[in-house]
Coordinates of C-alpha atoms in Angstrom, one line a residue:
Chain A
X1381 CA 146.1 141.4 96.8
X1382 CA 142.4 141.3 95.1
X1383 CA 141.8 138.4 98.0
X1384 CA 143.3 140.4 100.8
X1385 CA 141.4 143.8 99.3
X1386 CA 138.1 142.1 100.0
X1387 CA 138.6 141.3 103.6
X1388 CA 140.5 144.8 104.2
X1389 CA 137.2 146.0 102.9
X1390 CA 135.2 143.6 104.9
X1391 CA 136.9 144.2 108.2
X1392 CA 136.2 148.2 107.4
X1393 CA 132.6 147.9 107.5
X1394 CA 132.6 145.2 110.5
X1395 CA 133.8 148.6 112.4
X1396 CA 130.9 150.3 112.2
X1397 CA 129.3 150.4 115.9
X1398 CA 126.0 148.3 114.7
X1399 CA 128.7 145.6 113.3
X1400 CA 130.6 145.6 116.8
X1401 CA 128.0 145.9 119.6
X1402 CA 125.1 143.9 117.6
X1403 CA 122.5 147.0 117.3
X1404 CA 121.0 146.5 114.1
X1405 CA 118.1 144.4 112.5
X1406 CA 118.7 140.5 112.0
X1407 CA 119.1 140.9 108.6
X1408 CA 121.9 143.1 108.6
X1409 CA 123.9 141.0 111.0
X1410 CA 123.2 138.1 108.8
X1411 CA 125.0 140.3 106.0
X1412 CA 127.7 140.7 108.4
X1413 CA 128.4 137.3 109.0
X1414 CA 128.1 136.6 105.3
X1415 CA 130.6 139.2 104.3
X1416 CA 133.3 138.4 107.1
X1417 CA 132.6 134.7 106.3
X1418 CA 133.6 135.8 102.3
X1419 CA 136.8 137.8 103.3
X1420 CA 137.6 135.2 105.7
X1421 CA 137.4 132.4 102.8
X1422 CA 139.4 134.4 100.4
X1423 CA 142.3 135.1 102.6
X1424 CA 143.0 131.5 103.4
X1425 CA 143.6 130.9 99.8
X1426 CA 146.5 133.3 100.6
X1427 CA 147.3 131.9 103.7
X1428 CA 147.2 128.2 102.1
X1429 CA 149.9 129.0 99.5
X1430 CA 152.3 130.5 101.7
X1431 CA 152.6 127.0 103.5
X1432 CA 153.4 125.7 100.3
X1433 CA 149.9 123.9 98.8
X1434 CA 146.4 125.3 98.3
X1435 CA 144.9 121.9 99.4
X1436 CA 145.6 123.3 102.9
X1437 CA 142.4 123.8 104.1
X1438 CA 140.6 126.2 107.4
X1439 CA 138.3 124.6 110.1
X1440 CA 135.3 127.5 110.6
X1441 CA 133.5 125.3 112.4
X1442 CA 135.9 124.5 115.0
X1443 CA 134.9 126.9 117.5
X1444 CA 132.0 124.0 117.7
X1445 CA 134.2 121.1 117.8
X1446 CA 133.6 120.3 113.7
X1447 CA 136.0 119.8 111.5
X1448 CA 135.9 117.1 108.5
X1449 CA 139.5 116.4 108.1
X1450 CA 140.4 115.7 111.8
X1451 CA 137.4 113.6 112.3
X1452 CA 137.6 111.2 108.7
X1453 CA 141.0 111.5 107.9
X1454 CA 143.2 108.6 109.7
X1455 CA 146.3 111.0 109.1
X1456 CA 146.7 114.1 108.4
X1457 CA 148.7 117.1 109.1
X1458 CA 147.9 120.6 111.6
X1459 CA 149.6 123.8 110.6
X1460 CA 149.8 126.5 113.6
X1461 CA 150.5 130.4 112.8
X1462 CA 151.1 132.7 115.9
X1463 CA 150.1 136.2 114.6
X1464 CA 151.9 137.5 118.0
X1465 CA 155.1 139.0 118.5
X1466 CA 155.2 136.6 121.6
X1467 CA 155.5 133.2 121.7
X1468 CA 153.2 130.9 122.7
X1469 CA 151.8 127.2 124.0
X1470 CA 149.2 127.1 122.6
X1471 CA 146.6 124.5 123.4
X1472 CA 145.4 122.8 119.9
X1473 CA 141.8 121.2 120.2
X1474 CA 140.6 118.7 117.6
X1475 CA 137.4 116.8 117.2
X1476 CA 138.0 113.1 116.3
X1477 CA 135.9 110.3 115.8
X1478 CA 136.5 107.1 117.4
X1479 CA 134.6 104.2 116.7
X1480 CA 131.6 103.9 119.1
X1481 CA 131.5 100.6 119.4
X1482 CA 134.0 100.3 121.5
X1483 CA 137.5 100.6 119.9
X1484 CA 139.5 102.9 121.8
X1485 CA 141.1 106.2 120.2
X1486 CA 144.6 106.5 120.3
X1487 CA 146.5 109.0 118.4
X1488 CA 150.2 110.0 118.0
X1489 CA 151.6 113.5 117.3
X1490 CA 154.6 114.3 115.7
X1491 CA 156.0 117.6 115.2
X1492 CA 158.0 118.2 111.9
X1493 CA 161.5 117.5 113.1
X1494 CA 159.9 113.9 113.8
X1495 CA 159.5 114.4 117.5
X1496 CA 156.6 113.0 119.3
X1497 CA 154.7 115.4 121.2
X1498 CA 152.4 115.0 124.3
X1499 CA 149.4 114.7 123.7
X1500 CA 145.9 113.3 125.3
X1501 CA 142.1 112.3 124.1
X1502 CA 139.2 113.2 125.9
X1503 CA 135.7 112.8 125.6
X1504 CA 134.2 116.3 124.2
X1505 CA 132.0 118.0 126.8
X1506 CA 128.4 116.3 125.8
X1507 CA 126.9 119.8 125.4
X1508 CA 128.4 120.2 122.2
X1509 CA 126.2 117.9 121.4
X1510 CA 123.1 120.1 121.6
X1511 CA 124.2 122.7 119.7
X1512 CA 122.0 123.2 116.8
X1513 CA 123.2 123.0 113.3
X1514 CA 126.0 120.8 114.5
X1515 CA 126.8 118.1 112.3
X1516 CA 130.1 116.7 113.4
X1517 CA 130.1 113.1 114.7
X1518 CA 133.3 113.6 117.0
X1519 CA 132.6 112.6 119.9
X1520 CA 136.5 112.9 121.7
X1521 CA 138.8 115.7 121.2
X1522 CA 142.3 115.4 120.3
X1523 CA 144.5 117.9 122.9
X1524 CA 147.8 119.0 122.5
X1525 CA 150.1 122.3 123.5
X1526 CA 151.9 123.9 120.0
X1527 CA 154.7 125.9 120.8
X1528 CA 155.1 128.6 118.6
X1529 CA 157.9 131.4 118.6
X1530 CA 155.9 134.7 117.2
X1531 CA 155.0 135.5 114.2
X1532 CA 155.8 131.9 113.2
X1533 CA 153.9 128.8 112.1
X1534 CA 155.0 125.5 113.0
X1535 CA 153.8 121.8 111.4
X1536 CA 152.3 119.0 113.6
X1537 CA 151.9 115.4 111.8
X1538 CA 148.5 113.4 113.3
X1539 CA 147.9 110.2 112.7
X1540 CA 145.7 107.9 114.0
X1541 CA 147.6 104.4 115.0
X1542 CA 144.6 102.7 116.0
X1543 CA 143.8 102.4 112.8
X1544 CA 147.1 101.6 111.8
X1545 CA 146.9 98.4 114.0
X1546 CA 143.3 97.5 112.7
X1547 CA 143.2 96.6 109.4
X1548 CA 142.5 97.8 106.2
X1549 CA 138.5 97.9 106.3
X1550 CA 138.7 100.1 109.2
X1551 CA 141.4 101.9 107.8
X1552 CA 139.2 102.7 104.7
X1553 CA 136.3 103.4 107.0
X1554 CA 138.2 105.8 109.2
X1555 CA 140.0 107.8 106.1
X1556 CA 136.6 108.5 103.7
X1557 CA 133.5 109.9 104.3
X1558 CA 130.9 107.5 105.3
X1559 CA 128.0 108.1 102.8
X1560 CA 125.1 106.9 104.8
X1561 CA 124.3 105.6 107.7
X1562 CA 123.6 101.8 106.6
X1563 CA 127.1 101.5 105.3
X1564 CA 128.2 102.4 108.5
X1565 CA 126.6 100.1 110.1
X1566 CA 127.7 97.6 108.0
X1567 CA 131.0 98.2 108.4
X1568 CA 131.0 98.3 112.6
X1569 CA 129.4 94.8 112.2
X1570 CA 132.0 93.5 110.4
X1571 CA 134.7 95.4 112.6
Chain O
X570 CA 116.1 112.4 126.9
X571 CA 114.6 111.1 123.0
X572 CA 116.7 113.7 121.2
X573 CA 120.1 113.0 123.4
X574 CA 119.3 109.3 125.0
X575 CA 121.0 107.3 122.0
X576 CA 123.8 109.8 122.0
X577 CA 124.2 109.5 125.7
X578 CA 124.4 105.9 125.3
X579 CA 127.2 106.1 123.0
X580 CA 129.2 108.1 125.2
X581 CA 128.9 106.2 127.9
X582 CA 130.2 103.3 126.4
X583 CA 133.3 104.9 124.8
X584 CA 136.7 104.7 127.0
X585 CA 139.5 107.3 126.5
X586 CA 142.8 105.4 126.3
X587 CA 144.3 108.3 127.8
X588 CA 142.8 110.2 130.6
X589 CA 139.9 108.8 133.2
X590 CA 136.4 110.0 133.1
X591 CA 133.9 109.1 135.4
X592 CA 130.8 110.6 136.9
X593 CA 130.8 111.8 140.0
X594 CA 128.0 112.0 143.0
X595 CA 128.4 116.1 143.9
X596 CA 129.2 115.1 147.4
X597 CA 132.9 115.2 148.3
X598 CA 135.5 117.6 148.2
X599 CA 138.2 117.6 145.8
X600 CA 141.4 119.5 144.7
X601 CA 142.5 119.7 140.9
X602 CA 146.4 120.6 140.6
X603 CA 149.2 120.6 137.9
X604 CA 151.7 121.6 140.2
X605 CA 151.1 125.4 139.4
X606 CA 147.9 126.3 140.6
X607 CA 145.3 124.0 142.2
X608 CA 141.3 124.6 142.7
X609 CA 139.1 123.0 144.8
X610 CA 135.4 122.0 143.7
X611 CA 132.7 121.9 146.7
X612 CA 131.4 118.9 147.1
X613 CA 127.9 120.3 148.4
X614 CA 127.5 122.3 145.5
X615 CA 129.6 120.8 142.7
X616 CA 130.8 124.6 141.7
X617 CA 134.7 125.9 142.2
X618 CA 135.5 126.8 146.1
X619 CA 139.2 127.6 146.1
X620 CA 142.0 128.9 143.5
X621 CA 145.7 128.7 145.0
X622 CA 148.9 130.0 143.0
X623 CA 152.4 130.2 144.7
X624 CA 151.2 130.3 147.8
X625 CA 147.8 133.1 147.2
X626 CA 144.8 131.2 148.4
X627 CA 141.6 133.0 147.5
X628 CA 138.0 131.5 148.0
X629 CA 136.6 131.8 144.8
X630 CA 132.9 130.5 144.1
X631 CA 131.8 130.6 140.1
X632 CA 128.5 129.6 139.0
X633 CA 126.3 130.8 135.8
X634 CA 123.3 132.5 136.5
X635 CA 120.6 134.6 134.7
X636 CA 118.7 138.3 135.0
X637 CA 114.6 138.6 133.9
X638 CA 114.9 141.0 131.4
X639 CA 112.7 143.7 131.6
X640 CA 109.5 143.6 129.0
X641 CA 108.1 146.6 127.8
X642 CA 105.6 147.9 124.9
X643 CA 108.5 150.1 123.2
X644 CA 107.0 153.2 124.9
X645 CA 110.0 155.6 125.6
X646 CA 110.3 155.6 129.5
X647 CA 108.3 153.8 131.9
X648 CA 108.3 150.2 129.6
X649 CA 111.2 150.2 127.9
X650 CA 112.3 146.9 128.0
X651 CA 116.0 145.3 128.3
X652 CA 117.0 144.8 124.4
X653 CA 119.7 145.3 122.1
X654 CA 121.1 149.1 123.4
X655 CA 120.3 148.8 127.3
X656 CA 120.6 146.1 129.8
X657 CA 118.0 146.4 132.0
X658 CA 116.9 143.7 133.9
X659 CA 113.8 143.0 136.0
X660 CA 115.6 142.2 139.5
X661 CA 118.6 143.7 140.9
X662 CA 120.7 140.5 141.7
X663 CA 121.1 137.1 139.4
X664 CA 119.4 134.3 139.8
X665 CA 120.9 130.8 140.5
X666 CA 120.0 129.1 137.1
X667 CA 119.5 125.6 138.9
X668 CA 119.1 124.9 142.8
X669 CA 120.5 121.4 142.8
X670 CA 124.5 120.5 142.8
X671 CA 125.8 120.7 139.4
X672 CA 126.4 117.2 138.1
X673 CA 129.9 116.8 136.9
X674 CA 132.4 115.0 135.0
X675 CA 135.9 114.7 135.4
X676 CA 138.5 114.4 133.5
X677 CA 142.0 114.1 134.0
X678 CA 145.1 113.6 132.4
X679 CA 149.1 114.4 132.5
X680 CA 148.4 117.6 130.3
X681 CA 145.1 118.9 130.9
X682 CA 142.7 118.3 133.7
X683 CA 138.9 119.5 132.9
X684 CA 135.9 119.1 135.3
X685 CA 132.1 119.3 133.1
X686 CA 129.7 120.9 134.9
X687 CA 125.8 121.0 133.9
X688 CA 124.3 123.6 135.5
X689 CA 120.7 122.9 132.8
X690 CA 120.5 121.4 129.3
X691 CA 121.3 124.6 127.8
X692 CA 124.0 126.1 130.2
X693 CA 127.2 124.2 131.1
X694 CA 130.6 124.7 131.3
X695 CA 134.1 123.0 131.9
X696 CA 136.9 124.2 134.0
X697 CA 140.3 123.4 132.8
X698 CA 144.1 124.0 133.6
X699 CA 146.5 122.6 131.8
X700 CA 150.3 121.2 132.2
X701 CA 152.6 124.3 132.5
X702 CA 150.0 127.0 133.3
X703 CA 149.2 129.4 136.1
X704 CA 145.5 130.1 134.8
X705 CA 142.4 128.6 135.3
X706 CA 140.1 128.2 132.3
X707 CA 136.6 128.5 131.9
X708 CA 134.8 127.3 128.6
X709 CA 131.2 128.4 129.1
X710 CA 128.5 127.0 126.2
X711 CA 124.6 129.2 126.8
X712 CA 121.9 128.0 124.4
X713 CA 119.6 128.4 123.3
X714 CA 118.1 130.3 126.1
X715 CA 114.8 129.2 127.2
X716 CA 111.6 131.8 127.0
X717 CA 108.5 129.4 126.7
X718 CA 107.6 131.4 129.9
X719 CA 107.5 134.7 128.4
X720 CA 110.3 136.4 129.8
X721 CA 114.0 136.9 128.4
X722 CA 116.8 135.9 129.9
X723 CA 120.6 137.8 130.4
X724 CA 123.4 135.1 131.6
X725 CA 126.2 135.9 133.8
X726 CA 129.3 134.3 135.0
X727 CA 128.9 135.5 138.3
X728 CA 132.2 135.3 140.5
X729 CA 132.3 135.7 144.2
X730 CA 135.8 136.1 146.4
X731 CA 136.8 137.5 149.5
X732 CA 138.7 140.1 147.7
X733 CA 137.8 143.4 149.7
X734 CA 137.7 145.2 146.6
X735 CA 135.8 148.6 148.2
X736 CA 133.9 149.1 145.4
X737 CA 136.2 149.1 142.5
X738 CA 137.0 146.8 139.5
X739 CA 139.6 147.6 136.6
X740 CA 138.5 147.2 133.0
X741 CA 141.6 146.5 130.4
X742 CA 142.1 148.6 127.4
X743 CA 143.3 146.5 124.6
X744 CA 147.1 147.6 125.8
X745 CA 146.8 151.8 126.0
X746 CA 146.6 151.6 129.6
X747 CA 147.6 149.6 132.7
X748 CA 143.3 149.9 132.9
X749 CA 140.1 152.2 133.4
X750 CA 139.4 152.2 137.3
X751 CA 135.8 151.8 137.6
X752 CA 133.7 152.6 141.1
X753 CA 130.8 151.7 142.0
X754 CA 127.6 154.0 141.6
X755 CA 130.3 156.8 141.1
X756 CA 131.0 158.8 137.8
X757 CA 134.0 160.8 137.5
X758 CA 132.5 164.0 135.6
X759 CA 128.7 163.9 137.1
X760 CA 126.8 163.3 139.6
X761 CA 125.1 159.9 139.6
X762 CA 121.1 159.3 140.8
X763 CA 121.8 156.4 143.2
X764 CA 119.9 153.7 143.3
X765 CA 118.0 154.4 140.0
X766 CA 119.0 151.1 138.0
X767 CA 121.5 149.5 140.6
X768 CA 122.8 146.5 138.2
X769 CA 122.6 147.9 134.4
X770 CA 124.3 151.5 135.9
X771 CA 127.7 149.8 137.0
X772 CA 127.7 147.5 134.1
X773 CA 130.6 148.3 131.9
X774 CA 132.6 147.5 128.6
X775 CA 135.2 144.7 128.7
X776 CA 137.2 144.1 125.8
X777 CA 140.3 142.4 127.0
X778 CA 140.6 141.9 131.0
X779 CA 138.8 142.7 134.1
X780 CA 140.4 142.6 137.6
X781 CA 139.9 143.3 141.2
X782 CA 141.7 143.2 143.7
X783 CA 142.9 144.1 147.9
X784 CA 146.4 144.1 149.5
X785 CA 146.8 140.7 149.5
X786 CA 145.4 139.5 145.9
X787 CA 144.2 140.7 142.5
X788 CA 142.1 138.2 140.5
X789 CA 142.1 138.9 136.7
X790 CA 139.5 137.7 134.1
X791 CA 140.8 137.2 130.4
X792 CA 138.1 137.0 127.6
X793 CA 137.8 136.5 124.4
X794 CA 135.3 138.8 123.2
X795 CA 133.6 141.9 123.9
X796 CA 131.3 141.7 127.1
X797 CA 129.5 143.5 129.6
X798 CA 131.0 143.6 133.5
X799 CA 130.5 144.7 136.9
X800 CA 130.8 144.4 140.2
X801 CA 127.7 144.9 142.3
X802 CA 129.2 143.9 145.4
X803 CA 132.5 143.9 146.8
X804 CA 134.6 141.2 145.5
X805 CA 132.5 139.9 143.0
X806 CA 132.4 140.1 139.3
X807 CA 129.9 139.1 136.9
X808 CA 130.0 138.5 133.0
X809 CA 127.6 139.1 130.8
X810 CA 127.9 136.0 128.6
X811 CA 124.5 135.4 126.5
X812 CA 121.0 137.2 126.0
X813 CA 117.8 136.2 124.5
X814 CA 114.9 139.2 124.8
X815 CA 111.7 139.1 123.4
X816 CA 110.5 142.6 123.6
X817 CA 112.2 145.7 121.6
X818 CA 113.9 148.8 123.5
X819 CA 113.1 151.3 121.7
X820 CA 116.0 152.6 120.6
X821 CA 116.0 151.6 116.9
X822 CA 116.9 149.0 116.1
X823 CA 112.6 147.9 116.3
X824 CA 113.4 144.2 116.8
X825 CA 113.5 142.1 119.8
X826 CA 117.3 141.1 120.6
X827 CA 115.8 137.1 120.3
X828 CA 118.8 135.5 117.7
X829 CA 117.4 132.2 116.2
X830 CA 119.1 129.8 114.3
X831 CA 117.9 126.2 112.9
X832 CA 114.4 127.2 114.3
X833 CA 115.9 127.6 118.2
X834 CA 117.7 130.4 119.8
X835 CA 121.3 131.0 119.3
X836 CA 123.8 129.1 121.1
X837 CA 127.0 131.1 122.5
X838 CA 130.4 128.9 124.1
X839 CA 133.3 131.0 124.9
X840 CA 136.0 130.8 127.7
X841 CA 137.6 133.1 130.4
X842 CA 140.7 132.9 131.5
X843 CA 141.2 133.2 135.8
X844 CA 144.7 134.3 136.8
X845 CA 145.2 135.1 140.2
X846 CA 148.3 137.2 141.0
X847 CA 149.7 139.0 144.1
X848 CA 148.8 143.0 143.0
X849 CA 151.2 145.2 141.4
X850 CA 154.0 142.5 140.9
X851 CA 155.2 140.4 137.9
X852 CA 152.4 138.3 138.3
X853 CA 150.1 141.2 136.4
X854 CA 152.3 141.7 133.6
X855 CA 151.8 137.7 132.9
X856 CA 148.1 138.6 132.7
X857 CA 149.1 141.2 130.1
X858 CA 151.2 138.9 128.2
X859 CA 148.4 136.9 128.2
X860 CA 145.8 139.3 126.7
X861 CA 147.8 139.0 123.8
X862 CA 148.2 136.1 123.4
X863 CA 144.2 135.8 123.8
X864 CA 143.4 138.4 121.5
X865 CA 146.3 136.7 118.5
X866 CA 144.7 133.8 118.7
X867 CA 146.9 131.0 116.4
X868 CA 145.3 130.0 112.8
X869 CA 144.9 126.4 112.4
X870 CA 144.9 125.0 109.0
X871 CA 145.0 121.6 108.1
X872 CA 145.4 119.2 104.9
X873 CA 144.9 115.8 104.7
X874 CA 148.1 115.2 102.6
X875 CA 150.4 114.3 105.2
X876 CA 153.5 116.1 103.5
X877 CA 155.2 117.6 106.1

């Protein structure tokens, strides 16, 4: 409740008409965004044990096309909750990296009854690109449409079968966190 | 080209299994369909010419374009500049924000089907319908605005039709109301100096939808924030998607509305969503269901455990 308080709390002050039409000094927004950024955080814990594990993690910076676990992890798993009453297709967006170099991306979803679902890669628009601050090295976009009922959430399996098919150095390279750019290159040359 | 060159190269030589992208010289025609609605890009221009859904054609032209905001010296009146509480730009009508054809890329596949359009190097935008859908989406990305000149900048999605709209748009109200019917340089409880500030006097909230429409048509405009819209001319629309201003209005807030972040300005990318319906039948109350849907947006979470 403590988590949820703060970003009741939050969400109260984010009402105040400076908050919702942008009228107020730089600094002030900036606390803004901090606080909202702080109730946000702690009300994903909450939302991360109700599907079962708090190693379920949020995405903030996928409004930009950034998200670490889509773009290292060679599998992992998408869980989509419909706050509507309605239900919805909703089209799910991930950045992906694929290797540049030349190996094609290719990527399977399943959704939790085992079913594959259609879905497609496509290059990311290159003005993501130039947004500043932007540190993702996606440069494709995983797309598929999640059907959720309302007030539902529903569990979408991705994994990544190029690298299934491409042994275990790539494998390795696709599923951690490249620490620096000479070991990447290492490891396309030897790819 | 130092900053983007290597990146550009990269691109280029990275094939999509699925889906075929290739540039395209902005000189021919084309139609973009999913079996629901279909649009048309010119090919002189590169920019959308056509929406058709169940049999409603409309000519539709979209493009991004900008306002000079008005500079001032924070006096009260005659300089008060454009800035954080008014909207008040220097010229009455937007400007194109490039004079060439946008270049373009397309992209299509069996669920979605997206065309890229560069309109500059900070504004660009990709049109979109996908498998199953009557709408047409636009993902817009503005920034940082550019102001090395001197002057700020206001950036619109400016919309042009063939609606004969006779001076009225409808703004959405988050679901209280069917909408607020707004006419241009009219006010319902006073009488309105014509002609003072043409643009920033019909500009007007939108927080959910904005349509317009004649006998034959009504085109409706989803977002997905808060924005400022009008209609300046009869069958258009424009959205105010982005500012950048460098002087203060006056009104309290004593600081330019000029956002920087990482040492440039701010970068905005959002997306509207372009239904067009026949008016007052079921085709509007899909646009309502849709407004909810936009404004519940799903939350994605993700774990790399794999334990369904």
């Amino acid at each position: 409740m403590q988590r949820l308080n703060d970003l009741r709390n939050f969400i109260g002050i984010m009402q105040h008409h400076d908050a919702v039409t942008g009228t107020a000094k730089q600094h002030v927004t900036d606390d803004y965004y901090r606080m909202i950024h702080l109730g946000i955080e702690q009300a994903i814990k909450v939302v991360a044990k109700t599907l079962g594990s708090e190693n379920w993690s949020y995405c903030a910076l996928l409004n930009i096309s950034q998200c670490e676990i889509t773009e290292y992890s060679a599998a992992f798993d998408v869980a989509v909750y419909n706050p509507g009453s309605q239900a919805t297709d909703f089209p799910v967006r991930l950045p992906i990296y694929a290797d540049p170099a030349g190996n094609d991306p290719l990527y399977e979803v399943k959704d939790s009854e085992g079913n594959i679902v259609q879905s497609e890669v496509f290059l990311l628009p290159f003005s993501v690109h130039n947004i500043p601050g932007r540190t993702s090295r996606a440069l494709h976009q995983l797309v598929f449409l999640a059907n959720i009922p309302g007030l539902s959430s529903r569990t979408f399996s991705v994994r990544n079968i190029a690298a299934d098919s491409v042994g275990a150095i790539v494998k390795k390279w696709i599923s951690y966190k490249v620490v620096d750019e000479a070991e990447e290159n290492m490891i396309v040359k030897r790819y | 080209d130092d900053v983007l060159g290597s990146k550009l190269e990269m691109r280029d030589s990275v094939q999509s299994k699925k889906g075929k992208e290739f540039p395209v010289p902005p000189h021919e025609s084309r139609i973009f369909t999913n079996g629901l609605i279909n649009f048309t890009l010119d090919g002189g221009s590169g920019l959308l010419s056509s929406i058709e859904v169940e049999g409603i054609k409309l000519n539709v032209k979209q493009e991004l374009m900008y306002y000079i905001g008005h500079p001032g010296n924070n006096s009260e009146f005659e300089f008060r500049a454009s800035g954080a509480y008014i909207f008040r730009p220097l010229q009455q009508s937007p400007s194109p924000i490039t004079m060439s054809p946008v270049s373009l890329v397309y992209v299509e596949g069996d669920l979605v089907q997206e065309v890229h359009q560069v309109f500059d190097s900070w504004a660009t935008q990709v049109l979109r319908i996908y498998k199953g859908r009557k709408d047409l989406e636009i993902e817009w990305q503005v920034g940082p605005i550019p102001v090395e000149d001197g002057f700020g900048r206001e950036i619109v999605s400016k919309i042009t039709t063939d609606i004969a709209s006779q001076g009225e748009f409808i703004t959405g109200t988050n679901g209280r109301e069917e909408g607020i019917l707004r006419k241009r340089d009219f006010r319902n409880d006073y009488s309105l100096e014509e002609n003072y500030e043409p643009a920033s006097q019909n500009y007007y909230p939108v927080t959910s939808s904005v349509s317009i429409e004649d006998e034959s048509a009504r085109l409706s405009v989803l977002v997905d924030r808060a924005q400022g819209v009008s209609s300046l001319a009869d069958g258009e629309l424009e959205l105010m998607v982005h500012r950048r201003l460098l002087d203060d209005d006056a009104f309290g807030v004593d600081e330019p509305l000029d956002e920087t972040a990482f040492g440039v300005g701010l970068v905005a990318r959002g997306r509207h969503r372009l239904f067009l319906t026949a008016p007052n039948d079921l085709g509007t109350k899909a646009v309502r269901l849709a407004e909810k849907t936009e404004f519940y947006q799903p939350l994605l979470m993700f774990s790399n455990e794999t334990k369904l």
